[in-house]
Short mmCIF file of C-alpha atoms in Angstrom, two decimals:
data_model
loop_
_atom_site.label_atom_id
_atom_site.label_comp_id
_atom_site.label_asym_id
_atom_site.label_seq_id
_atom_site.Cartn_x
_atom_site.Cartn_y
_atom_site.Cartn_z
CA UNK P 141 295.05 199.75 241.93
CA UNK P 142 296.55 201.90 244.70
CA UNK P 143 293.36 201.49 246.72
CA UNK P 144 293.58 197.69 246.46
CA UNK P 145 297.24 197.75 247.54
CA UNK P 146 296.40 199.97 250.53
CA UNK P 147 293.54 197.71 251.63
CA UNK P 148 295.70 194.65 251.19
CA UNK P 149 298.46 196.17 253.29
CA UNK P 150 295.96 197.19 255.96
CA UNK P 151 294.54 193.66 256.08
CA UNK P 152 298.05 192.19 256.24
CA UNK P 153 299.07 194.50 259.10
CA UNK P 154 295.89 193.73 261.02
CA UNK P 155 296.50 190.01 260.51
CA UNK P 156 299.99 190.37 261.93
CA UNK P 157 298.55 192.21 264.97
CA UNK P 158 295.98 189.46 265.53
CA UNK P 159 298.67 186.81 265.21
CA UNK P 160 300.98 188.67 267.58
CA UNK P 161 298.53 189.29 270.42
CA UNK P 162 295.77 187.29 272.01
CA UNK P 163 292.54 188.72 273.33
CA UNK P 164 292.24 189.19 277.08
CA UNK P 165 288.77 188.22 278.27
CA UNK P 166 287.50 189.98 281.40
CA UNK P 167 284.57 189.25 283.69
CA UNK P 168 283.83 191.80 286.39
CA UNK P 169 282.15 190.39 289.49
CA UNK P 170 278.78 191.38 290.93
CA UNK P 171 279.26 190.10 294.45
CA UNK P 172 279.66 191.83 297.83
CA UNK P 173 283.07 193.22 298.74
CA UNK P 174 283.46 192.13 302.37
CA UNK P 175 285.25 194.68 304.53
CA UNK P 176 286.38 191.87 306.84
CA UNK P 177 288.04 189.89 304.03
CA UNK P 178 291.65 190.40 302.97
CA UNK P 179 290.78 189.20 299.45
CA UNK P 180 287.69 189.92 297.34
CA UNK P 181 287.44 189.05 293.65
CA UNK P 182 287.05 192.18 291.50
CA UNK P 183 287.89 190.77 288.07
CA UNK P 184 288.35 187.38 286.48
CA UNK P 185 290.84 187.46 283.58
CA UNK P 186 291.12 184.75 280.93
CA UNK P 187 293.89 184.56 278.36
CA UNK P 188 293.96 181.84 275.70
CA UNK P 189 297.68 182.06 274.92
CA UNK P 190 297.84 180.86 271.33
CA UNK P 191 300.45 183.38 270.23
CA UNK P 192 301.46 185.33 273.34
CA UNK P 193 304.20 184.24 275.71
CA UNK P 194 304.16 186.83 278.52
CA UNK P 195 301.60 188.95 280.35
CA UNK P 196 303.53 192.18 280.73
CA UNK P 197 301.03 194.62 282.16
CA UNK P 198 297.53 195.13 283.55
CA UNK P 199 296.34 198.67 284.18
CA UNK P 200 293.35 199.46 286.41
CA UNK P 201 291.59 202.79 286.68
CA UNK P 202 289.33 203.80 289.58
CA UNK P 203 286.48 206.25 289.05
CA UNK P 204 286.90 209.67 290.59
CA UNK P 205 284.16 209.21 293.20
CA UNK P 206 285.75 206.06 294.69
CA UNK P 207 287.12 206.75 298.17
CA UNK P 208 290.66 205.49 297.67
CA UNK P 209 291.48 206.23 301.31
CA UNK P 210 289.31 203.24 302.30
CA UNK P 211 291.22 200.79 300.10
CA UNK P 212 294.01 198.84 301.80
CA UNK P 213 295.42 197.18 298.68
CA UNK P 214 294.81 195.83 295.21
CA UNK P 215 296.43 192.52 294.22
CA UNK P 216 296.94 190.48 291.08
CA UNK P 217 296.88 186.67 291.27
CA UNK P 218 297.63 183.92 288.79
CA UNK P 219 295.18 181.00 288.97
CA UNK P 220 296.83 178.54 286.60
CA UNK P 221 295.40 176.82 283.54
CA UNK P 222 292.33 174.90 282.42
CA UNK P 223 291.47 171.22 282.33
CA UNK P 224 291.19 169.79 278.80
CA UNK P 225 287.72 168.43 279.51
CA UNK P 226 286.40 171.98 280.07
CA UNK P 227 288.02 173.70 277.12
CA UNK P 228 284.93 173.50 274.93
CA UNK P 229 283.20 176.15 277.10
CA UNK P 230 284.19 179.58 278.33
CA UNK P 231 285.12 179.63 282.01
CA UNK P 232 286.76 182.37 284.05
CA UNK P 233 288.29 180.36 286.88
CA UNK P 234 289.32 176.72 287.33
CA UNK P 235 288.23 176.69 291.01
CA UNK P 236 286.74 178.97 293.65
CA UNK P 237 289.71 181.08 294.74
CA UNK P 238 288.24 182.07 298.12
CA UNK P 239 286.10 179.58 300.03
CA UNK P 240 282.87 180.61 301.73
CA UNK P 241 282.25 177.11 303.14
CA UNK P 242 285.58 176.07 304.65
CA UNK P 243 284.68 174.84 308.14
CA UNK P 244 288.25 175.50 309.29
CA UNK P 245 287.50 179.22 309.14
CA UNK P 246 289.69 179.98 306.12
CA UNK P 247 287.07 182.08 304.37
CA UNK P 248 288.60 185.55 304.45
CA UNK P 249 291.61 185.23 302.16
CA UNK P 250 292.70 183.55 298.95
CA UNK P 251 293.40 179.84 299.21
CA UNK P 252 297.20 179.82 298.72
CA UNK P 253 297.33 176.49 296.89
CA UNK P 254 294.94 177.77 294.18
CA UNK P 255 296.62 181.11 293.38
CA UNK P 256 300.01 182.75 293.12
CA UNK P 257 300.27 186.43 294.01
CA UNK P 258 302.16 188.18 291.22
CA UNK P 259 301.44 191.83 292.00
CA UNK P 260 300.24 194.13 294.74
CA UNK P 261 299.64 197.81 295.29
CA UNK P 262 298.91 199.07 298.85
CA UNK P 263 297.03 202.37 299.24
CA UNK P 264 296.44 202.68 295.49
CA UNK P 265 296.08 205.88 293.46
CA UNK P 266 293.42 206.34 290.78
CA UNK P 267 295.55 204.33 288.39
CA UNK P 268 297.17 201.02 289.31
CA UNK P 269 299.69 199.35 287.01
CA UNK P 270 300.76 195.75 287.52
CA UNK P 271 303.88 194.65 285.63
CA UNK P 272 304.01 190.93 286.42
CA UNK P 273 306.00 189.82 283.31
CA UNK P 274 304.37 186.46 283.93
CA UNK P 275 305.18 183.60 281.56
CA UNK P 276 301.98 182.16 280.09
CA UNK P 277 301.13 178.48 280.04
CA UNK P 278 300.57 177.35 276.42
CA UNK P 279 296.79 177.44 276.34
CA UNK P 280 294.27 178.96 278.70
CA UNK P 281 295.57 181.06 281.60
CA UNK P 282 293.54 182.44 284.49
CA UNK P 283 294.29 185.57 286.50
CA UNK P 284 292.20 187.55 288.97
CA UNK P 285 292.29 190.93 290.67
CA UNK P 286 291.65 191.16 294.41
CA UNK P 287 290.53 194.11 296.52
CA UNK P 288 291.16 194.52 300.24
CA UNK P 289 289.35 197.27 302.14
CA UNK P 290 290.49 198.98 305.33
CA UNK P 291 288.58 197.98 308.49
CA UNK P 292 287.07 201.47 308.78
CA UNK P 293 285.57 201.44 305.28
CA UNK P 294 281.91 202.45 305.29
CA UNK P 295 279.23 199.91 304.45
CA UNK P 296 277.70 202.55 302.21
CA UNK P 297 280.86 203.08 300.16
CA UNK P 298 281.06 201.97 296.55
CA UNK P 299 284.01 201.11 294.34
CA UNK P 300 284.00 201.76 290.60
CA UNK P 301 287.01 200.38 288.77
CA UNK P 302 287.77 199.01 285.32
CA UNK P 303 290.66 197.42 283.46
CA UNK P 304 291.93 200.26 281.31
CA UNK P 305 294.55 198.38 279.27
CA UNK P 306 296.79 195.34 279.14
CA UNK P 307 299.95 194.26 277.35
CA UNK P 308 301.03 190.89 276.03
CA UNK P 309 304.58 190.41 274.71
CA UNK P 310 305.13 194.16 275.02
CA UNK P 311 302.13 195.03 272.80
CA UNK P 312 298.74 196.47 273.70
CA UNK P 313 296.23 193.64 273.83
CA UNK P 314 292.57 193.60 272.88
CA UNK P 315 290.24 193.42 275.91
CA UNK P 316 286.88 191.70 275.55
CA UNK P 317 284.44 192.28 278.42
CA UNK P 318 281.75 189.74 279.18
CA UNK P 319 279.49 192.49 280.54
CA UNK P 320 279.41 196.16 281.41
CA UNK P 321 281.46 197.56 284.31
CA UNK P 322 279.58 197.31 287.61
CA UNK P 323 279.60 199.22 290.88
CA UNK P 324 281.01 197.15 293.73
CA UNK P 325 279.15 197.41 297.05
CA UNK P 326 280.49 196.77 300.52
CA UNK P 327 279.34 194.08 302.95
CA UNK P 328 280.22 192.51 306.30
CA UNK P 329 280.54 188.79 306.97
CA UNK P 330 278.50 188.63 310.17
CA UNK P 331 279.05 184.87 310.34
CA UNK P 332 281.58 182.79 308.41
CA UNK P 333 281.97 179.02 308.28
CA UNK P 334 284.15 178.01 311.22
CA UNK P 335 283.34 181.02 313.40
CA UNK P 336 283.03 179.97 317.06
CA UNK P 337 283.70 176.39 316.02
CA UNK P 338 280.51 175.95 313.98
CA UNK P 339 280.60 174.31 310.56
CA UNK P 340 277.78 176.42 309.12
CA UNK P 341 275.36 179.27 309.73
CA UNK P 342 271.99 179.26 308.02
CA UNK P 343 268.42 180.70 308.02
CA UNK P 344 268.77 184.45 308.65
CA UNK P 345 266.27 186.72 310.38
CA UNK P 346 266.71 190.46 310.90
CA UNK P 347 264.92 193.25 312.75
CA UNK P 348 265.56 196.75 314.09
CA UNK P 349 264.75 197.36 317.74
CA UNK P 350 263.03 200.46 319.12
CA UNK P 351 266.53 201.64 320.14
CA UNK P 352 267.78 201.32 316.56
CA UNK P 353 269.82 198.19 317.27
CA UNK P 354 270.10 195.67 314.45
CA UNK P 355 269.33 192.13 315.62
CA UNK P 356 270.26 189.20 313.38
CA UNK P 357 269.26 185.62 314.18
CA UNK P 358 270.32 182.41 312.48
CA UNK P 359 270.98 178.71 312.90
CA UNK P 360 274.31 177.73 314.48
CA UNK P 361 274.90 174.42 312.72
CA UNK P 362 277.82 172.97 314.63
CA UNK P 363 278.51 169.68 312.83
CA UNK P 364 277.55 170.40 309.23
CA UNK P 365 275.03 172.37 307.17
CA UNK P 366 272.24 169.77 307.48
CA UNK P 367 268.69 170.81 308.49
CA UNK P 368 267.06 169.77 311.76
CA UNK P 369 267.33 167.33 313.35
CA UNK P 370 270.99 168.02 314.09
CA UNK P 371 273.19 169.82 316.62
CA UNK P 372 271.71 173.27 316.03
CA UNK P 373 271.17 176.28 318.32
CA UNK P 374 269.70 179.70 317.55
CA UNK P 375 272.36 182.42 317.47
CA UNK P 376 271.96 186.19 317.60
CA UNK P 377 274.24 189.08 316.63
CA UNK P 378 273.70 192.72 317.65
CA UNK P 379 274.92 195.87 315.93
CA UNK P 380 274.54 199.30 317.52
CA UNK P 381 276.24 201.20 314.68
CA UNK P 382 273.93 200.40 311.75
CA UNK P 383 275.74 197.23 310.77
CA UNK P 384 279.32 198.52 310.64
CA UNK P 385 280.34 196.18 313.45
CA UNK P 386 278.71 193.28 315.27
CA UNK P 387 279.02 192.14 318.87
CA UNK P 388 280.01 188.64 319.93
CA UNK P 389 277.35 186.03 319.24
CA UNK P 390 274.65 185.34 321.82
CA UNK P 391 272.51 182.19 322.03
CA UNK P 392 268.82 182.90 322.76
CA UNK P 393 267.66 179.28 322.32
CA UNK P 394 269.52 176.05 323.12
CA UNK P 395 268.39 172.75 324.65
CA UNK P 396 271.69 170.92 325.11
CA UNK P 397 271.23 167.32 326.29
CA UNK P 398 267.61 167.73 327.33
CA UNK P 399 265.82 164.55 328.39
CA UNK P 400 269.04 162.54 328.38
CA UNK P 401 269.36 162.68 324.60
CA UNK P 402 272.46 164.00 322.79
CA UNK P 403 272.64 167.62 321.71
CA UNK P 404 272.16 166.61 318.09
CA UNK P 405 268.77 165.15 319.02
CA UNK P 406 267.70 168.38 320.72
CA UNK P 407 268.36 170.83 317.91
CA UNK P 408 266.42 174.10 317.72
CA UNK P 409 266.41 176.33 314.68
CA UNK P 410 264.84 177.96 311.60
CA UNK P 411 264.34 181.16 313.65
CA UNK P 412 262.27 184.27 313.09
CA UNK P 413 262.53 187.51 315.06
CA UNK P 414 259.85 190.05 315.93
CA UNK P 415 260.11 193.47 317.57
CA UNK P 416 257.01 194.61 319.46
CA UNK P 417 257.09 198.23 318.33
CA UNK P 418 254.63 199.24 321.07
CA UNK P 419 256.20 197.57 324.13
CA UNK P 420 259.77 197.19 322.87
CA UNK P 421 259.90 193.46 323.70
CA UNK P 422 261.85 191.33 321.23
CA UNK P 423 260.70 187.81 320.43
CA UNK P 424 262.55 184.94 318.77
CA UNK P 425 260.61 181.87 317.64
CA UNK P 426 262.07 178.54 316.54
CA UNK P 427 261.39 174.83 316.09
CA UNK P 428 262.73 172.45 318.77
CA UNK P 429 263.16 168.81 317.74
CA UNK P 430 263.57 166.09 320.38
CA UNK P 431 264.15 162.37 319.85
CA UNK P 432 263.97 162.00 316.06
CA UNK P 433 267.12 159.94 315.67
CA UNK P 434 269.01 162.60 313.74
CA UNK P 435 266.74 162.35 310.72
CA UNK P 436 264.98 165.22 308.97
CA UNK P 437 262.30 166.70 311.23
CA UNK P 438 260.25 167.51 308.14
CA UNK P 439 259.76 163.78 307.54
CA UNK P 440 260.03 162.35 311.07
CA UNK P 441 257.90 164.65 313.20
CA UNK P 442 254.57 162.93 313.85
CA UNK P 443 251.01 163.77 314.84
CA UNK P 444 250.44 164.54 318.51
CA UNK P 445 251.51 167.20 321.00
CA UNK P 446 254.18 165.62 323.21
CA UNK P 447 257.90 166.39 322.75
CA UNK P 448 258.54 162.70 322.09
CA UNK P 449 256.06 162.74 319.19
CA UNK P 450 256.25 166.03 317.35
CA UNK P 451 258.33 169.18 316.89
CA UNK P 452 257.79 171.89 319.47
CA UNK P 453 257.18 175.58 318.79
CA UNK P 454 259.21 177.65 321.26
CA UNK P 455 259.77 181.34 321.99
CA UNK P 456 262.37 183.37 323.85
CA UNK P 457 261.96 187.04 324.70
CA UNK P 458 264.21 189.96 325.56
CA UNK P 459 263.25 193.15 327.38
CA UNK P 460 266.71 194.75 327.28
CA UNK P 461 267.24 195.33 323.56
CA UNK P 462 268.40 191.78 322.82
CA UNK P 463 271.21 191.63 325.40
CA UNK P 464 269.71 188.86 327.52
CA UNK P 465 267.01 186.29 326.85
CA UNK P 466 264.35 184.41 328.77
CA UNK P 467 264.18 180.67 329.22
CA UNK P 468 262.34 178.91 326.36
CA UNK P 469 258.55 179.34 326.29
CA UNK P 470 256.79 176.36 324.71
CA UNK P 471 253.53 177.40 322.98
CA UNK P 472 252.87 174.15 321.10
CA UNK P 473 249.80 173.34 323.23
CA UNK P 474 248.31 176.77 322.42
CA UNK P 475 248.48 176.63 318.65
CA UNK P 476 249.12 173.17 317.20
CA UNK P 477 246.36 170.93 315.91
CA UNK P 478 247.12 167.42 317.26
CA UNK P 479 246.52 165.91 313.82
CA UNK P 480 249.27 168.00 312.20
CA UNK P 481 252.58 166.21 311.82
CA UNK P 482 254.65 169.37 312.26
CA UNK P 483 254.12 173.05 313.05
CA UNK P 484 256.86 175.65 312.75
CA UNK P 485 257.39 179.29 312.00
CA UNK P 486 258.11 180.86 308.65
CA UNK P 487 261.78 181.78 309.19
CA UNK P 488 262.87 185.39 308.90
CA UNK P 489 260.81 187.94 310.81
CA UNK P 490 257.41 188.70 312.24
CA UNK P 491 255.64 192.06 312.46
CA UNK P 492 253.71 194.33 314.79
CA UNK P 493 250.50 195.51 313.15
CA UNK P 494 249.39 199.13 313.48
CA UNK P 495 246.88 198.14 316.18
CA UNK P 496 249.61 196.35 318.19
CA UNK P 497 248.81 192.77 317.14
CA UNK P 498 251.93 190.59 316.91
CA UNK P 499 252.08 188.32 313.86
CA UNK P 500 254.46 185.52 312.89
CA UNK P 501 254.19 183.59 309.62
CA UNK P 502 253.84 179.82 310.15
CA UNK P 503 253.85 176.58 308.17
CA UNK P 504 252.54 173.15 309.03
CA UNK P 505 252.24 169.64 307.62
CA UNK P 506 248.74 168.20 307.96
CA UNK P 507 247.73 164.60 308.65
CA UNK P 508 247.96 163.74 304.94
CA UNK P 509 251.52 165.15 304.66
CA UNK P 510 250.45 168.24 302.70
CA UNK P 511 252.24 171.47 303.75
CA UNK P 512 250.39 174.76 304.28
CA UNK P 513 251.48 178.35 305.06
CA UNK P 514 249.60 180.78 307.27
CA UNK P 515 250.02 183.09 310.25
CA UNK P 516 249.74 183.05 314.02
CA UNK P 517 248.98 186.13 316.10
CA UNK P 518 248.86 187.53 319.62
CA UNK P 519 246.54 190.27 320.85
CA UNK P 520 248.08 190.45 324.34
CA UNK P 521 251.73 191.23 323.73
CA UNK P 522 252.85 187.65 323.21
CA UNK P 523 251.24 186.00 326.23
CA UNK P 524 248.85 183.89 324.14
CA UNK P 525 248.81 182.97 320.46
CA UNK P 526 246.21 181.76 317.95
CA UNK P 527 246.09 180.23 314.50
CA UNK P 528 243.02 180.28 312.25
CA UNK P 529 243.17 178.88 308.70
CA UNK P 530 246.08 178.45 306.26
CA UNK P 531 246.37 180.54 303.12
CA UNK P 532 246.81 177.73 300.60
CA UNK P 533 248.19 174.16 300.29
CA UNK P 534 251.60 173.09 299.02
CA UNK P 535 253.28 176.22 300.39
CA UNK P 536 255.89 176.47 303.15
CA UNK P 537 258.25 179.27 304.20
CA UNK P 538 256.37 182.58 304.13
CA UNK P 539 256.76 186.21 305.17
CA UNK P 540 254.01 188.62 306.17
CA UNK P 541 253.46 192.36 305.78
CA UNK P 542 250.61 194.74 306.69
CA UNK P 543 250.03 196.55 303.40
CA UNK P 544 247.08 198.60 304.67
CA UNK P 545 245.57 198.95 308.16
CA UNK P 546 244.31 195.48 309.10
CA UNK P 547 245.23 193.95 305.71
CA UNK P 548 247.92 191.27 305.83
CA UNK P 549 249.79 189.99 302.79
CA UNK P 550 251.40 186.54 302.99
CA UNK P 551 254.18 185.91 300.47
CA UNK P 552 254.85 182.16 300.25
CA UNK P 553 257.40 179.69 299.00
CA UNK P 554 255.46 177.57 296.53
CA UNK P 555 256.37 173.93 295.94
CA UNK P 556 255.01 174.16 292.41
CA UNK P 557 258.13 176.17 291.65
CA UNK P 558 258.83 179.07 289.36
CA UNK P 559 257.13 181.89 291.26
CA UNK P 560 255.83 183.05 294.63
CA UNK P 561 252.27 182.47 295.85
CA UNK P 562 250.63 185.51 297.48
CA UNK P 563 247.41 185.78 299.49
CA UNK P 564 245.81 188.41 301.72
CA UNK P 565 243.58 188.36 304.77
CA UNK P 566 241.56 191.05 306.54
CA UNK P 567 240.60 188.89 309.55
CA UNK P 568 243.91 187.43 310.79
CA UNK P 569 243.61 184.29 308.71
CA UNK P 570 239.97 183.32 309.12
CA UNK P 571 239.56 183.88 305.40
CA UNK P 572 242.06 184.39 302.59
CA UNK P 573 241.98 185.85 299.09
CA UNK P 574 244.52 185.16 296.37
CA UNK P 575 246.36 188.36 295.42
CA UNK P 576 246.41 189.53 291.80
CA UNK P 577 250.22 189.20 291.73
CA UNK P 578 250.25 185.58 292.91
CA UNK P 579 252.33 183.32 290.68
CA UNK P 580 253.02 186.28 288.37
CA UNK P 581 255.08 189.11 289.84
CA UNK P 582 257.95 187.35 291.64
CA UNK P 583 259.97 184.46 290.25
CA UNK P 584 261.69 182.02 292.61
CA UNK P 585 263.69 178.76 292.50
CA UNK P 586 261.63 177.36 295.46
CA UNK P 587 263.40 179.17 298.27
CA UNK P 588 262.75 181.38 301.27
CA UNK P 589 262.31 185.13 300.61
CA UNK P 590 261.78 188.36 302.57
CA UNK P 591 258.98 190.94 302.52
CA UNK P 592 258.91 194.35 304.19
CA UNK P 593 256.20 197.01 304.16
CA UNK P 594 257.48 200.55 304.81
CA UNK P 595 254.89 203.29 305.16
CA UNK P 596 255.44 206.70 303.58
CA UNK P 597 256.03 208.45 306.91
CA UNK P 598 258.84 206.01 307.72
CA UNK P 599 261.04 206.39 304.63
CA UNK P 600 262.85 209.13 302.77
CA UNK P 601 260.88 208.53 299.55
CA UNK P 602 257.67 209.59 301.33
CA UNK P 603 255.84 206.80 299.54
CA UNK P 604 254.31 203.54 300.72
CA UNK P 605 256.72 200.87 299.51
CA UNK P 606 256.86 197.09 299.61
CA UNK P 607 260.41 195.73 299.64
CA UNK P 608 261.19 192.16 298.63
CA UNK P 609 264.36 190.06 298.37
CA UNK P 610 265.14 186.57 297.08
CA UNK P 611 267.21 184.73 294.46
CA UNK P 612 265.94 186.39 291.29
CA UNK P 613 265.72 183.18 289.29
CA UNK P 614 263.21 180.44 288.69
CA UNK P 615 265.84 177.68 288.66
CA UNK P 616 268.91 178.42 290.80
CA UNK P 617 269.66 180.06 294.14
CA UNK P 618 271.74 182.91 292.79
CA UNK P 619 271.21 186.56 291.79
CA UNK P 620 270.15 187.78 295.25
CA UNK P 621 268.14 190.90 294.44
CA UNK P 622 266.24 193.60 296.31
CA UNK P 623 263.04 194.71 294.57
CA UNK P 624 260.64 197.54 295.43
CA UNK P 625 256.95 197.87 294.58
CA UNK P 626 255.15 201.22 294.57
CA UNK P 627 251.70 199.70 293.92
CA UNK P 628 251.21 197.47 296.93
CA UNK P 629 252.93 194.45 295.44
CA UNK P 630 251.03 194.32 292.15
CA UNK P 631 254.32 194.83 290.30
CA UNK P 632 258.06 195.06 290.95
CA UNK P 633 259.45 196.92 287.89
CA UNK P 634 262.94 196.05 286.67
CA UNK P 635 264.04 199.66 287.15
CA UNK P 636 263.36 199.34 290.89
CA UNK P 637 265.59 196.29 291.40
CA UNK P 638 269.16 195.99 292.66
CA UNK P 639 271.33 192.89 292.18
CA UNK P 640 273.58 192.25 295.20
CA UNK P 641 275.14 188.84 294.54
CA UNK P 642 275.15 187.06 291.20
CA UNK P 643 276.87 183.89 292.43
CA UNK P 644 275.45 180.85 294.17
CA UNK P 645 274.68 180.40 297.87
CA UNK P 646 271.88 178.92 299.95
CA UNK P 647 269.81 181.97 299.03
CA UNK P 648 267.81 182.82 302.19
CA UNK P 649 267.51 186.52 303.10
CA UNK P 650 265.82 188.93 305.50
CA UNK P 651 265.20 192.68 305.29
CA UNK P 652 264.81 195.52 307.77
CA UNK P 653 264.92 199.31 307.70
CA UNK P 654 268.09 200.64 309.36
CA UNK P 655 266.77 204.20 309.26
CA UNK P 656 264.46 206.26 307.06
CA UNK P 657 267.04 206.26 304.24
CA UNK P 658 268.58 202.82 304.37
CA UNK P 659 267.57 199.17 303.89
CA UNK P 660 269.49 196.47 305.74
CA UNK P 661 269.68 192.91 304.43
CA UNK P 662 271.27 189.78 305.83
CA UNK P 663 271.49 186.79 303.53
CA UNK P 664 273.20 183.52 302.70
CA UNK P 665 275.59 184.82 300.08
CA UNK P 666 278.31 183.42 297.86
CA UNK P 667 281.02 185.02 300.04
CA UNK P 668 279.91 184.33 303.65
CA UNK P 669 277.25 182.28 305.38
CA UNK P 670 275.69 185.43 306.86
CA UNK P 671 276.42 188.56 304.81
CA UNK P 672 275.06 191.97 305.82
CA UNK P 673 274.72 194.91 303.44
CA UNK P 674 273.23 198.38 303.72
CA UNK P 675 271.56 199.98 300.69
CA UNK P 676 270.23 203.49 300.31
CA UNK P 677 266.62 203.58 299.10
CA UNK P 678 267.64 206.19 296.56
CA UNK P 679 270.09 203.71 295.03
CA UNK P 680 267.06 201.66 293.98
CA UNK P 681 264.55 204.45 293.35
CA UNK P 682 266.74 207.46 292.47
CA UNK P 683 263.88 209.78 291.60
#
C-alpha cells in the first residue's frame, strides 16, 4: 500500500512539473561563423508556451579549449511567434534572421525588423547567463543566440558551446536537443551581396600561386543572380596571409560595351583559374557572350565561330602573382568545332600535370543539343590549346585531377542526377575509360563540384589523397562537405568527411591547398555569396 502511495505521489509531482514548465527545443547550427559578420546564428530556440509565461534565463557554457579572447560578444534575440498555417510541423525560425542575398549589402548583421535583442554579453567568460525575463507569446516563441568574433580571430579557430540550462517562470526547464552539439568553424565572407555595387557573386574558382598567394575568381553579377547572358564580369580576390584577409577586388576579364552593344550583352563569366606550377604564370579562362539579346547563352549560342554567332572562349594571364592581367586572349578558333553550339570551360580550376602540361576541364553542346564534358590542354605553356574527344554525353561542369603520372580523372556533373560521373584518360582525352566509382561513390543534386589531387610529398599526412567537395545530397544544394579518398577515388568513407554548411545556397565550391597542412575552400554558402574556410587535414583524417 505504501509503495502505491509513493508511486502515486511521484507521478502527481511529476505531472505538476510537466504542467508548470514547457520544454525548450534547441537546434544548434552547422554553418560557418563569419569573422566579418557582427551576427552569426549559434542556436535556434523554440518554446511552445502552453503553460509558461516568462523566459527567465538561458545559460551557455563554452568548452575549455575555446579561445574566448577572440570572441567579441554573445547575444540573445527574440524572433517572435509562428504562423498558424505552419504549426503542424516543427520549425526553428519564422524567417531567415540574417540575409545572405540582400543586394543592399545588409548581409553582416541581424535584420532589425525580424528580431529584438534581449540580451548581450561582450568579452564573455566560459559561462554566459542571459536573464531576459521575456514575456512569452501564448503559443510558439522563437529565440536565437548570436556570436560575434573579433576581427583578429583566426580562421583555424573553433568554438564549442552548448546551452547548459534554462528557466521558465523561475523553474528549471527541460531542454530537448534536435541533434548533438557541434563544433563551430570560422569563415570569411570574401564577397557578399551588394559588395562593390553588385547584386550577386557566383561560380567560384580557387588556386594557390607559386608565391603562396590565394587567388579566388568568380562572377560579378551586377544586376541580379542570373546566368549569362547578363551584365557579368570576372572578378578576382587575392590573399597573401592564407585567407585571413583579402585585397580589394580586381577584374581580369571585362568587355564593357564591345561592338556597340550594352554591357549586359557582353557578359563574361563562369571562370576557372590555373597556376602554371613550372613557369608561375596564372591563367583565367571564361565564356564571353556577345549579342544574344540577354537570354540564356546555354540556349541561344549557335553553331559557328564568329562572336555574333556563338560564345567565345577567352583567357587572361598574369605574370606578377595575379596583381595585373593581360588583355583578353580569344582561343575559340583554336579549339571549337564549328558545329558545336557552345564551348566553355568547366568552372573552378585547371591543373598543371607533372610533365608541365596545362589542363582545363571543358564542356560543350554539340549540333544536336547534347552536352558533353572533356578537357583541353596546352603543351607550350598556354600559347596553343587542343581538344580531343569528350568523356561522355549528358555531362557538363567537370573538374580534373592527375591521379597518377599521365593519368587524368574527370569528375563530372551528370544530368541524370543523383551521383557524379567519373572517367579517366591516359592520352589527354583521345580515349576515355569509365572509372569504377562512376555513379556510385559521390552523390550530387546536379551541381558543380571540386576535385583536388594532393601527392604524399605535398601534404602532412604523407599519403596520396584525393579531396572532393560538393553539396552532399542527391536532391538539394545543401550540406556542403569536404571528402577525402585514400584509394584514388574508389571510395570516400564517411569517417573522412567534414560537413561545413548544412543550410541551402547555390552550392558551387572550389578547393586548393593553402600549405602542406591546410585545405582552403571557397564556396557559395548559406551565409555569404563567396565564403572562404581553412581546414586542417588532420581535422578530417586525425590518424
